[in-house]
Short mmCIF file of C-alpha atoms in Angstrom, two decimals:
data_model
loop_
_atom_site.label_atom_id
_atom_site.label_comp_id
_atom_site.label_asym_id
_atom_site.label_seq_id
_atom_site.Cartn_x
_atom_site.Cartn_y
_atom_site.Cartn_z
CA ALA A 287 31.54 131.64 133.71
CA LEU A 288 31.13 132.57 137.31
CA VAL A 289 27.77 133.98 136.56
CA THR A 290 26.59 130.95 134.37
CA THR A 291 27.74 128.49 136.88
CA LEU A 292 25.61 130.31 139.29
CA TYR A 293 22.64 130.03 136.84
CA GLY A 294 22.86 126.62 136.53
CA VAL A 295 23.16 125.93 140.68
CA LEU A 296 19.99 128.35 140.94
CA LEU A 297 17.97 126.94 138.10
CA SER A 298 18.81 122.49 139.03
CA ASN A 299 17.93 123.56 142.76
CA LEU A 300 15.42 125.79 142.55
CA ILE A 301 13.12 124.51 139.46
CA PHE A 302 14.96 121.13 138.11
CA PHE A 303 15.34 119.09 141.59
CA PRO A 304 11.47 119.58 142.35
CA LEU A 305 10.03 119.61 139.57
CA ALA A 306 12.15 115.84 139.44
CA GLY A 307 10.35 115.06 142.44
CA ARG A 308 6.90 115.99 141.04
CA MET A 309 6.94 113.87 138.04
CA ARG A 310 8.25 110.82 140.28
CA ILE A 311 5.59 111.64 142.70
CA LEU A 312 3.05 111.57 139.26
CA SER A 313 4.79 108.33 138.07
CA ASN A 314 4.13 106.46 140.97
CA GLU A 315 0.04 107.34 140.95
CA GLU A 316 0.23 106.28 137.30
CA LEU A 317 1.55 103.02 138.10
CA LEU A 318 -0.77 102.27 140.72
CA GLN A 319 -3.34 103.32 138.59
CA LYS A 320 -2.66 100.82 135.78
CA GLU A 321 -2.20 97.89 138.47
CA MET A 322 -5.24 98.36 140.05
CA TYR A 323 -6.64 98.42 136.60
CA LEU A 324 -4.87 95.21 135.90
CA GLU A 325 -6.12 93.89 139.28
CA GLY A 326 -9.31 94.57 138.14
CA LEU A 327 -9.46 93.41 134.35
CA VAL A 328 -7.56 90.12 135.53
CA ALA A 329 -10.67 89.64 138.15
CA LEU A 330 -13.47 90.14 135.37
CA SER A 331 -12.01 87.74 133.37
CA GLU A 332 -12.27 85.27 136.34
CA GLY A 333 -15.62 86.10 136.85
CA ALA A 334 -15.20 87.43 140.14
CA SER A 335 -18.53 89.21 142.12
CA THR A 336 -18.04 92.97 142.29
CA TYR A 337 -17.25 92.97 145.55
CA VAL A 338 -13.84 90.49 145.61
CA ILE A 339 -13.04 92.90 142.68
CA ARG A 340 -13.51 96.04 144.67
CA GLU A 341 -11.59 94.42 147.64
CA LYS A 342 -8.92 93.38 145.40
CA MET A 343 -8.45 96.94 143.89
CA SER A 344 -8.91 98.80 147.16
CA MET A 345 -6.22 96.10 148.81
CA LEU A 346 -3.63 98.10 146.72
CA LEU A 347 -4.50 101.91 147.81
CA PRO A 348 -3.12 102.92 151.20
CA LEU A 349 -5.21 102.70 154.77
CA LYS A 350 -6.03 105.98 154.52
CA GLU A 351 -7.79 106.71 151.08
CA ARG A 352 -9.24 102.41 151.24
CA MET A 353 -11.00 103.70 154.71
CA GLU A 354 -12.46 107.28 152.27
CA ILE A 355 -13.57 105.06 149.59
CA THR A 356 -15.29 102.62 152.04
CA GLU A 357 -16.75 105.24 153.47
CA ILE A 358 -18.51 106.64 150.56
CA LEU A 359 -19.56 103.38 149.19
CA ASP A 360 -20.68 102.53 152.32
CA LYS A 361 -22.88 105.57 152.63
CA LYS A 362 -24.57 105.02 148.28
CA ASN A 363 -25.20 101.58 149.85
CA ASP A 364 -27.33 102.94 153.14
CA ASP A 365 -29.30 105.57 150.38
CA ARG A 366 -30.21 102.33 148.17
CA ASN A 367 -31.58 100.81 150.81
CA GLU A 368 -33.34 103.90 152.07
CA THR A 369 -35.39 104.21 148.99
#
């Protein structure tokens, strides 16, 4: 019985707790994604411009990700303006 208890403790601490943490992170990411979809769809149904939709959706992102996306989109706009 002692060996079985030891196995249970090892499995829970080495496998199941880290797995639960990873699943919690994935769940939060999925929730954020669905909130962004909903925000975009509501803005589309209201007839908002693409700029307003982009800004509303980006406000749901953390600051670091928001800055990365802004840089990428600005670079694309600069490339379009050069041609």
